[in-house]
Amino acid sequence: DAGVIQSPRHEVTEMGQEVTLRCKPISGHDYLFWYRQTMMRGLELLIYFNNNVPIDDSGMPEDRFSAKMPNASFSTLKIQPSEPRDSAVYFCASSPPGRHSGNTIYFGEGSWLTVV
Amino acid sequence: GIQVEQSPPDLILQEGANSTLRCNFSDSVNNLQWFHQNPWGQLINLFYIPSGTKQNGRLSATTVATERYSLLYISSSQTTDSGVYFCAVVRLQGGSEKLVFGKGTKLTVNP
C-alpha cells in the first residue's frame, strides 16, 4: 500500500491567497484526520471524518478553514484567505475500522505551508 | 479536555545508552499510542498500548492505566533513534475520538 498521500508537499503562498491541501487515505480506512503542527502549539487535531462524514470539527481555528471529504478516497483542507499565522505543517492521517480494538493511525508525510 | 504531559522535553544521549520517556495523562483513556517523528518530519506509530507492556526490538512500552502514565524505553540507542517522541491519547467523550498529543520529547543520540 502507498500509505496516506498528501499534496502538495511544500507550498509558499502570499497572504490572502486561497490554499487547498489534498489527502488520499489508505484504501479501506474509514477514519480520516487533519492535524496541524507548529512549534508553539504542537500537534493539534483540526477535524476528523468517519465514513466521509465530519464528526468533530471543534479544532478548526476559524471560518477561514474548511474541510471536505466527497468520497472515501479523497479529502481537502482549504484555507481562504490565508494568513501568515497559518504557516505550519498540515498532516493528514487515516485509520481502519475498529480503531479501539488495536488498529492504529497512519500519517501522511505532511504539507509544509508557508504564508508570506 | 484531557491533558497530556511528556517528560523530559529534551534528552541527549550517547550511542548505546538506554533511556526512559514518560507520558502522564489527566484522565482515563481508551487509547494510548506512542509515535516517533524523524528529523524529516515523518510520523511513525510505534505502539498502541492503552494498558500493559509491549516490546518491539530495542523499544518497549508500559502503560499503567490506573495511575495514568505510560513509559517508553529505548535500549542501546542508535543515532537513527533521534527525533521527537510523542505520546497521544483518546478519551471517548460525546461520540468524539480525538487523538490528543503531548508536546513530545526531543531525543538526540550522538555517535
Coordinates of N, CA and C in Angstrom, one line a residue:
Chain A
D1 N 0.8 -1.2 0.0 CA 0.0 0.0 0.0 C 0.9 1.2 0.0
A2 N 0.4 2.3 -0.7 CA 1.2 3.5 -0.8 C 1.2 4.4 0.5
G3 N 0.4 4.1 1.4 CA 0.2 4.9 2.6 C -0.6 6.1 2.3
V4 N -0.7 7.0 3.3 CA -1.5 8.2 3.1 C -0.7 9.2 2.2
I5 N -1.4 9.7 1.2 CA -0.7 10.6 0.3 C -1.2 12.0 0.4
Q6 N -0.3 12.9 0.6 CA -0.7 14.3 0.7 C -0.1 15.1 -0.4
S7 N -0.8 16.1 -0.8 CA -0.2 17.1 -1.8 C -0.8 18.5 -1.5
P8 N 0.0 19.5 -1.8 CA 1.4 19.5 -2.2 C 2.3 19.2 -1.0
R9 N 3.5 18.8 -1.2 CA 4.4 18.6 0.0 C 4.9 19.9 0.6
H10 N 5.1 20.9 -0.3 CA 5.5 22.2 0.1 C 4.7 23.3 -0.7
E11 N 4.3 24.3 0.0 CA 3.7 25.4 -0.6 C 4.0 26.7 0.0
V12 N 4.4 27.7 -0.8 CA 4.6 29.0 -0.3 C 3.6 29.9 -1.0
T13 N 2.9 30.7 -0.3 CA 1.8 31.5 -0.9 C 1.8 32.9 -0.2
E14 N 1.2 33.8 -0.9 CA 1.1 35.1 -0.3 C -0.2 35.2 0.5
M15 N -0.1 36.1 1.5 CA -1.2 36.3 2.4 C -2.4 36.7 1.6
G16 N -3.6 36.2 1.9 CA -4.8 36.5 1.2 C -5.2 35.5 0.1
Q17 N -4.2 34.7 -0.3 CA -4.5 33.7 -1.3 C -5.2 32.5 -0.7
E18 N -5.9 31.7 -1.6 CA -6.5 30.5 -1.2 C -5.5 29.4 -1.2
V19 N -5.6 28.5 -0.2 CA -4.7 27.3 -0.2 C -5.6 26.1 -0.1
T20 N -5.3 25.1 -0.9 CA -6.0 23.8 -0.9 C -5.0 22.7 -0.7
L21 N -5.2 22.0 0.4 CA -4.3 20.8 0.7 C -5.2 19.6 0.4
R22 N -4.5 18.6 -0.1 CA -5.2 17.4 -0.5 C -4.7 16.1 0.2
C23 N -5.6 15.1 0.3 CA -5.2 13.9 1.0 C -5.9 12.7 0.4
K24 N -5.2 11.7 0.2 CA -5.7 10.4 -0.2 C -5.4 9.4 0.9
P25 N -6.5 8.9 1.7 CA -6.2 8.0 2.8 C -5.9 6.6 2.3
I26 N -5.4 5.7 3.2 CA -5.2 4.4 2.8 C -6.5 3.7 2.5
S27 N -6.5 2.9 1.4 CA -7.7 2.2 1.0 C -8.2 1.3 2.1
G28 N -9.5 1.4 2.3 CA -10.2 0.6 3.4 C -10.2 1.3 4.7
H29 N -9.5 2.4 4.9 CA -9.6 3.1 6.2 C -10.9 4.0 6.1
D30 N -11.6 4.0 7.2 CA -12.8 4.8 7.3 C -12.8 6.0 8.1
Y31 N -11.6 6.2 8.8 CA -11.4 7.4 9.5 C -10.3 8.3 8.8
L32 N -10.6 9.6 8.8 CA -9.6 10.5 8.2 C -9.4 11.7 9.1
F33 N -8.2 12.1 9.3 CA -7.9 13.2 10.3 C -7.1 14.2 9.6
W34 N -7.3 15.5 10.0 CA -6.4 16.6 9.6 C -5.8 17.2 10.9
Y35 N -4.5 17.2 10.9 CA -3.7 17.8 12.1 C -2.9 18.9 11.6
R36 N -2.6 19.8 12.5 CA -1.7 20.9 12.2 C -0.6 20.9 13.2
Q37 N 0.7 21.1 12.8 CA 1.8 21.1 13.7 C 2.6 22.4 13.6
T38 N 2.7 23.1 14.7 CA 3.5 24.3 14.8 C 4.4 24.1 16.1
M39 N 5.5 24.9 16.1 CA 6.4 24.9 17.2 C 5.6 25.3 18.5
M40 N 4.8 26.3 18.4 CA 4.1 26.9 19.6 C 3.1 25.9 20.1
R41 N 2.3 25.3 19.3 CA 1.1 24.6 19.7 C 1.2 23.1 19.5
G42 N 2.3 22.6 19.0 CA 2.5 21.2 18.8 C 1.5 20.7 17.7
L43 N 1.1 19.4 17.9 CA 0.2 18.7 17.0 C -1.3 18.9 17.5
E44 N -2.1 19.5 16.7 CA -3.5 19.8 17.0 C -4.4 19.2 16.0
L45 N -5.4 18.5 16.5 CA -6.4 17.9 15.6 C -7.3 19.1 15.1
L46 N -7.5 19.2 13.8 CA -8.4 20.2 13.3 C -9.8 19.6 13.1
I47 N -9.9 18.5 12.4 CA -11.2 17.9 12.1 C -10.9 16.4 11.8
Y48 N -12.0 15.6 12.1 CA -11.9 14.2 11.6 C -13.2 13.7 11.0
F49 N -13.1 12.8 10.1 CA -14.2 12.2 9.4 C -14.3 10.8 9.7
N50 N -15.5 10.2 9.7 CA -15.8 8.8 9.8 C -16.7 8.5 8.6
N51 N -16.4 7.6 7.8 CA -17.2 7.3 6.6 C -17.6 8.5 5.9
N52 N -16.7 9.4 5.6 CA -16.8 10.6 4.8 C -17.7 11.7 5.6
V53 N -18.1 11.5 6.8 CA -18.9 12.4 7.5 C -18.1 13.1 8.5
P54 N -18.1 14.5 8.6 CA -17.3 15.2 9.6 C -17.9 14.9 11.0
I55 N -17.1 14.4 11.9 CA -17.5 14.0 13.2 C -17.2 15.1 14.3
D56 N -16.0 15.7 14.2 CA -15.6 16.7 15.2 C -14.8 17.7 14.5
D57 N -15.3 18.9 14.4 CA -14.5 20.0 13.7 C -14.2 21.1 14.7
S58 N -14.2 20.7 16.0 CA -14.0 21.7 17.0 C -12.6 22.3 17.0
G59 N -11.7 21.7 16.4 CA -10.3 22.2 16.3 C -10.1 23.1 15.1
M60 N -11.0 23.2 14.3 CA -10.9 24.2 13.1 C -10.8 25.6 13.7
P61 N -9.7 26.3 13.4 CA -9.4 27.5 14.1 C -10.5 28.6 13.8
E62 N -10.9 28.7 12.7 CA -11.9 29.8 12.3 C -12.5 29.5 11.0
D63 N -13.4 30.4 10.6 CA -14.2 30.2 9.4 C -13.4 30.2 8.1
R64 N -12.2 30.7 8.2 CA -11.3 30.7 7.0 C -10.9 29.2 6.7
F65 N -11.1 28.3 7.6 CA -10.7 26.9 7.3 C -12.0 26.1 7.0
S66 N -11.8 25.3 6.0 CA -12.9 24.3 5.7 C -12.3 23.0 5.2
A67 N -13.0 21.9 5.5 CA -12.6 20.6 5.1 C -13.7 19.8 4.5
K68 N -13.4 19.1 3.5 CA -14.4 18.2 2.8 C -13.9 16.8 2.6
M69 N -14.8 15.9 2.5 CA -14.4 14.5 2.1 C -15.5 14.0 1.2
P70 N -15.4 14.3 -0.1 CA -16.5 14.0 -1.0 C -16.7 12.5 -1.3
N71 N -15.6 11.7 -1.0 CA -15.7 10.2 -1.2 C -14.6 9.6 -0.3
A72 N -14.6 8.3 -0.2 CA -13.7 7.6 0.7 C -12.3 7.7 0.4
S73 N -11.9 8.2 -0.8 CA -10.5 8.2 -1.2 C -9.9 9.6 -1.3
F74 N -10.7 10.6 -0.9 CA -10.2 12.0 -1.1 C -10.7 13.0 -0.1
S75 N -9.8 13.8 0.4 CA -10.3 14.9 1.3 C -9.4 16.1 1.0
T76 N -10.0 17.3 1.2 CA -9.3 18.6 1.1 C -9.5 19.4 2.3
L77 N -8.4 20.2 2.6 CA -8.5 21.2 3.6 C -8.2 22.5 2.9
K78 N -9.1 23.5 3.1 CA -9.0 24.7 2.4 C -8.8 25.9 3.4
I79 N -7.9 26.8 3.1 CA -7.8 28.0 3.9 C -8.0 29.2 2.9
Q80 N -9.0 30.0 3.3 CA -9.3 31.1 2.4 C -9.9 32.3 3.2
P81 N -9.3 33.4 3.3 CA -8.0 33.7 2.8 C -6.9 33.3 3.8
S82 N -5.7 33.0 3.3 CA -4.6 32.5 4.1 C -3.9 33.7 4.8
E83 N -3.4 33.5 6.0 CA -2.6 34.5 6.8 C -1.3 33.9 7.2
P84 N -0.3 34.8 7.5 CA 1.0 34.2 7.9 C 0.9 33.3 9.1
R85 N 0.0 33.5 10.0 CA -0.1 32.6 11.2 C -0.6 31.2 10.9
D86 N -1.0 31.0 9.6 CA -1.4 29.7 9.2 C -0.2 28.8 8.8
S87 N 0.9 29.4 8.7 CA 2.1 28.7 8.4 C 2.4 27.6 9.4
A88 N 2.5 26.3 8.8 CA 2.6 25.2 9.7 C 2.8 24.0 8.8
V89 N 2.9 22.8 9.4 CA 2.9 21.5 8.7 C 1.5 21.0 8.9
Y90 N 0.8 20.6 7.9 CA -0.5 20.0 7.9 C -0.4 18.6 7.6
F91 N -0.8 17.7 8.5 CA -0.8 16.3 8.4 C -2.2 15.8 8.1
C92 N -2.3 14.8 7.2 CA -3.5 14.0 7.1 C -3.2 12.6 7.6
A93 N -4.1 12.0 8.2 CA -3.9 10.6 8.7 C -5.2 9.8 8.5
S94 N -5.0 8.5 8.5 CA -6.2 7.7 8.4 C -6.0 6.5 9.3
S95 N -7.1 5.9 9.6 CA -7.1 4.6 10.4 C -8.3 3.7 10.0
P96 N -8.1 2.4 10.2 CA -9.1 1.5 9.7 C -10.2 1.3 10.7
P97 N -11.3 0.6 10.3 CA -12.3 0.3 11.2 C -11.8 -0.4 12.4
G98 N -12.6 -0.3 13.5 CA -12.2 -1.0 14.8 C -11.0 -0.4 15.4
R99 N -10.9 1.0 15.3 CA -9.7 1.6 15.9 C -9.4 1.2 17.3
H100 N -10.4 1.1 18.1 CA -10.1 1.0 19.5 C -9.9 -0.5 19.9
S101 N -9.9 -1.3 18.9 CA -9.5 -2.7 19.1 C -8.1 -2.9 18.9
G102 N -7.3 -1.9 18.5 CA -5.9 -2.0 18.4 C -5.3 -1.5 17.1
N103 N -6.2 -1.2 16.2 CA -5.6 -0.6 14.9 C -5.1 0.8 15.2
T104 N -4.1 1.2 14.5 CA -3.5 2.5 14.8 C -3.7 3.4 13.6
I105 N -3.2 4.6 13.8 CA -3.4 5.7 12.9 C -2.1 5.9 12.1
Y106 N -2.3 6.1 10.8 CA -1.2 6.3 9.9 C -1.2 7.7 9.3
F107 N 0.0 8.3 9.4 CA 0.1 9.7 9.0 C 0.7 9.8 7.6
G108 N 0.3 10.8 6.8 CA 1.0 11.2 5.6 C 2.3 11.9 6.0
E109 N 3.0 12.3 4.9 CA 4.3 13.0 5.1 C 4.1 14.5 5.4
G110 N 2.9 15.0 5.3 CA 2.7 16.4 5.7 C 2.8 17.3 4.5
S111 N 2.1 18.4 4.6 CA 2.2 19.5 3.6 C 2.7 20.7 4.4
W112 N 3.9 21.2 4.0 CA 4.6 22.3 4.7 C 4.1 23.6 4.0
L113 N 3.3 24.4 4.8 CA 2.7 25.6 4.2 C 3.4 26.8 4.8
T114 N 3.8 27.7 4.0 CA 4.4 29.0 4.4 C 3.6 30.1 3.7
V115 N 3.0 31.0 4.6 CA 2.3 32.1 4.1 C 3.1 33.4 4.3
V116 N 3.4 34.1 3.3 CA 4.3 35.3 3.5 C 3.5 36.6 3.2
Chain B
G1 N -10.5 19.6 28.4 CA -10.2 18.4 27.8 C -9.0 17.7 28.5
I2 N -8.7 16.5 28.0 CA -7.7 15.8 28.6 C -6.3 16.4 28.4
Q3 N -5.4 16.4 29.4 CA -4.1 16.9 29.3 C -3.1 15.8 29.2
V4 N -2.1 16.0 28.3 CA -1.0 15.0 28.1 C 0.3 15.7 28.4
E5 N 1.1 15.2 29.3 CA 2.4 15.9 29.6 C 3.5 14.8 29.4
Q6 N 4.5 15.3 28.7 CA 5.6 14.4 28.5 C 6.9 14.9 29.1
S7 N 7.7 14.0 29.5 CA 9.0 14.4 30.1 C 10.1 13.4 29.8
P8 N 11.3 13.8 29.7 CA 11.7 15.2 29.7 C 11.4 15.9 28.3
P9 N 11.4 17.2 28.2 CA 11.2 17.8 26.9 C 12.4 17.5 26.0
D10 N 13.6 17.5 26.5 CA 14.8 17.2 25.6 C 15.6 16.2 26.3
L11 N 16.3 15.4 25.5 CA 17.2 14.4 26.0 C 18.3 14.1 25.0
I12 N 19.5 14.2 25.6 CA 20.7 14.0 24.7 C 21.4 12.7 25.3
L13 N 21.7 11.8 24.4 CA 22.4 10.5 24.8 C 23.6 10.2 23.9
Q14 N 24.4 9.4 24.4 CA 25.5 8.9 23.6 C 25.0 7.5 23.0
E15 N 25.4 7.2 21.9 CA 25.0 6.0 21.2 C 25.3 4.8 22.2
G16 N 24.3 3.9 22.3 CA 24.5 2.8 23.2 C 23.8 2.9 24.6
A17 N 23.5 4.1 24.9 CA 22.8 4.4 26.2 C 21.3 4.0 26.2
N18 N 20.8 3.8 27.4 CA 19.4 3.5 27.5 C 18.6 4.7 28.0
S19 N 17.3 4.8 27.7 CA 16.6 5.9 28.2 C 15.1 5.6 28.4
T20 N 14.5 6.4 29.3 CA 13.1 6.2 29.6 C 12.3 7.5 29.4
L21 N 11.3 7.5 28.6 CA 10.5 8.7 28.3 C 9.1 8.4 29.0
R22 N 8.6 9.5 29.6 CA 7.4 9.4 30.4 C 6.3 10.2 29.8
C23 N 5.0 9.7 29.9 CA 3.8 10.4 29.5 C 2.8 10.3 30.6
N24 N 2.4 11.4 31.1 CA 1.3 11.4 32.1 C 0.0 12.0 31.5
F25 N -1.1 11.5 31.8 CA -2.4 12.0 31.3 C -3.3 12.2 32.4
S26 N -4.2 13.1 32.2 CA -5.0 13.7 33.3 C -6.3 12.9 33.6
D27 N -6.7 12.0 32.7 CA -8.0 11.3 32.9 C -7.9 9.9 32.3
S28 N -8.8 9.1 32.6 CA -8.8 7.7 32.0 C -8.9 7.8 30.5
V29 N -8.2 6.9 29.8 CA -8.2 6.9 28.4 C -8.6 5.6 27.8
N30 N -9.1 5.6 26.5 CA -9.5 4.4 25.8 C -8.4 3.9 24.9
N31 N -7.4 4.8 24.6 CA -6.4 4.5 23.6 C -5.2 5.3 23.9
L32 N -4.0 4.7 23.8 CA -2.8 5.5 24.0 C -1.8 4.9 23.0
Q33 N -1.1 5.9 22.3 CA -0.2 5.5 21.3 C 1.1 6.3 21.5
W34 N 2.2 5.7 21.1 CA 3.5 6.3 21.0 C 3.9 6.4 19.5
F35 N 4.4 7.6 19.2 CA 4.9 7.9 17.8 C 6.3 8.4 17.9
H36 N 7.0 8.2 16.8 CA 8.3 8.8 16.5 C 8.2 9.7 15.3
Q37 N 8.6 10.9 15.5 CA 8.7 11.8 14.3 C 10.2 12.0 14.0
N38 N 10.6 11.5 12.8 CA 12.0 11.5 12.5 C 12.4 12.9 12.0
P39 N 13.7 13.2 11.9 CA 14.2 14.5 11.5 C 13.6 15.1 10.2
W40 N 13.1 14.2 9.4 CA 12.4 14.7 8.1 C 10.9 15.0 8.3
G41 N 10.5 14.8 9.5 CA 9.1 15.2 9.8 C 8.1 14.0 9.8
Q42 N 8.5 12.9 9.3 CA 7.6 11.8 9.2 C 7.2 11.2 10.5
L43 N 5.9 11.0 10.7 CA 5.4 10.4 12.0 C 5.1 9.0 11.8
I44 N 5.7 8.2 12.7 CA 5.5 6.7 12.6 C 5.0 6.2 13.9
N45 N 3.9 5.4 13.8 CA 3.4 4.9 15.1 C 4.3 3.7 15.6
L46 N 4.5 3.8 16.9 CA 5.4 2.8 17.5 C 4.6 1.7 18.2
F47 N 3.7 2.1 19.1 CA 2.9 1.2 19.9 C 1.5 1.8 20.1
Y48 N 0.6 0.8 20.1 CA -0.8 1.0 20.6 C -0.8 0.3 21.9
I49 N -0.9 1.1 23.0 CA -0.8 0.5 24.3 C -1.6 1.2 25.4
P50 N -2.9 1.0 25.3 CA -3.8 1.6 26.4 C -3.5 1.0 27.8
S51 N -3.0 -0.2 27.8 CA -2.6 -0.8 29.1 C -1.6 -1.9 28.8
G52 N -0.8 -2.3 29.9 CA 0.1 -3.4 29.8 C 1.4 -3.0 29.2
T53 N 2.1 -4.0 28.7 CA 3.5 -3.9 28.2 C 3.6 -4.5 26.9
K54 N 4.4 -3.8 26.0 CA 4.7 -4.4 24.7 C 6.1 -4.1 24.4
Q55 N 6.7 -5.0 23.6 CA 8.1 -4.8 23.1 C 8.2 -5.0 21.6
N56 N 9.1 -4.2 21.1 CA 9.4 -4.3 19.6 C 10.9 -4.0 19.4
G57 N 11.7 -5.0 19.4 CA 13.1 -4.9 19.2 C 13.7 -4.2 20.5
R58 N 14.4 -3.0 20.2 CA 15.0 -2.3 21.3 C 14.0 -1.4 22.0
L59 N 12.8 -1.3 21.5 CA 11.8 -0.4 22.2 C 10.8 -1.2 22.9
S60 N 10.4 -0.7 24.0 CA 9.3 -1.3 24.8 C 8.5 -0.2 25.4
A61 N 7.3 -0.5 25.7 CA 6.4 0.5 26.3 C 5.5 -0.2 27.4
T62 N 5.2 0.6 28.4 CA 4.4 0.1 29.5 C 3.4 1.2 29.8
T63 N 2.1 0.9 29.9 CA 1.1 1.8 30.4 C 0.5 1.3 31.6
V64 N 0.4 2.1 32.7 CA -0.3 1.8 33.9 C -1.5 2.7 33.9
A65 N -2.6 2.2 33.4 CA -3.8 3.0 33.2 C -4.4 3.5 34.5
T66 N -4.3 2.7 35.5 CA -4.9 3.1 36.8 C -4.1 4.3 37.4
E67 N -2.9 4.4 37.1 CA -2.1 5.6 37.6 C -1.8 6.6 36.5
R68 N -2.4 6.4 35.4 CA -2.4 7.5 34.3 C -1.0 7.9 33.8
Y69 N -0.2 6.9 33.5 CA 1.0 7.2 32.9 C 1.5 6.1 32.0
S70 N 2.4 6.4 31.1 CA 3.0 5.4 30.2 C 4.4 5.7 30.1
L71 N 5.2 4.7 29.9 CA 6.7 4.8 29.7 C 7.1 4.2 28.4
L72 N 8.1 4.9 27.8 CA 8.7 4.3 26.6 C 10.2 4.1 26.9
Y73 N 10.6 2.9 26.7 CA 12.0 2.5 27.0 C 12.7 2.3 25.6
I74 N 13.9 3.0 25.6 CA 14.8 2.8 24.4 C 16.1 2.2 24.9
S75 N 16.4 1.0 24.5 CA 17.7 0.4 24.9 C 18.7 0.5 23.8
S76 N 20.0 0.5 24.2 CA 21.1 0.5 23.2 C 20.8 1.5 22.1
S77 N 20.6 2.8 22.5 CA 20.1 3.8 21.5 C 21.1 3.9 20.3
Q78 N 20.6 4.2 19.2 CA 21.3 4.5 17.9 C 21.0 5.9 17.4
T79 N 21.9 6.4 16.6 CA 21.7 7.7 16.0 C 20.4 7.8 15.3
T80 N 19.9 6.7 14.7 CA 18.7 6.7 14.0 C 17.4 6.8 14.9
D81 N 17.7 6.7 16.2 CA 16.6 6.9 17.1 C 16.3 8.4 17.4
S82 N 17.1 9.2 16.9 CA 16.9 10.7 17.1 C 15.6 11.1 16.5
G83 N 15.1 12.2 17.1 CA 13.8 12.7 16.6 C 12.9 13.1 17.8
V84 N 11.7 13.2 17.6 CA 10.7 13.6 18.7 C 9.8 12.4 18.9
Y85 N 9.6 12.1 20.2 CA 8.7 11.0 20.5 C 7.5 11.6 21.1
F86 N 6.3 11.3 20.6 CA 5.0 11.8 21.0 C 4.2 10.7 21.7
C87 N 3.5 11.0 22.7 CA 2.5 10.2 23.3 C 1.2 10.8 22.9
A88 N 0.2 10.0 22.6 CA -1.1 10.5 22.2 C -2.2 9.7 22.8
V89 N -3.3 10.3 23.3 CA -4.3 9.5 23.9 C -5.7 9.9 23.4
V90 N -6.6 9.0 23.5 CA -8.0 9.2 23.2 C -8.9 8.9 24.4
R91 N -9.7 9.9 24.6 CA -10.8 9.6 25.6 C -12.1 9.8 24.9
L92 N -12.8 8.7 24.8 CA -14.1 8.8 24.1 C -15.1 9.6 24.9
Q93 N -15.6 10.6 24.3 CA -16.5 11.5 25.0 C -17.4 12.2 24.0
G94 N -18.7 12.0 24.3 CA -19.7 12.7 23.4 C -19.6 12.2 22.0
G95 N -19.2 11.0 21.8 CA -19.0 10.5 20.4 C -17.8 10.9 19.7
S96 N -16.9 11.7 20.4 CA -15.7 12.1 19.7 C -14.5 11.2 20.1
E97 N -13.6 11.0 19.2 CA -12.5 10.1 19.4 C -11.2 10.8 19.1
K98 N -11.0 12.1 19.5 CA -9.8 12.8 19.2 C -8.6 12.2 19.8
L99 N -7.6 12.1 19.0 CA -6.3 11.7 19.5 C -5.5 13.0 19.9
V100 N -5.3 13.1 21.2 CA -4.7 14.3 21.7 C -3.2 14.0 22.0
F101 N -2.3 14.9 21.4 CA -0.9 14.7 21.5 C -0.3 15.5 22.7
G102 N 0.7 14.9 23.3 CA 1.6 15.7 24.2 C 2.6 16.5 23.3
K103 N 3.4 17.3 24.0 CA 4.3 18.2 23.3 C 5.5 17.5 22.8
G104 N 5.8 16.3 23.3 CA 6.9 15.5 22.8 C 8.1 15.6 23.6
T105 N 9.0 14.5 23.4 CA 10.3 14.5 23.9 C 11.3 14.5 22.7
K106 N 12.1 15.5 22.7 CA 13.1 15.6 21.6 C 14.4 14.8 22.0
L107 N 14.6 13.7 21.3 CA 15.8 12.9 21.6 C 16.9 13.1 20.6
T108 N 18.1 13.3 21.1 CA 19.3 13.4 20.2 C 20.2 12.4 20.6
V109 N 20.6 11.5 19.7 CA 21.6 10.4 20.0 C 22.9 10.8 19.3
N110 N 23.9 11.0 20.0 CA 25.2 11.3 19.4 C 26.1 10.1 19.2
P111 N 26.8 10.1 18.1 CA 27.7 8.9 17.8 C 28.9 8.9 18.7

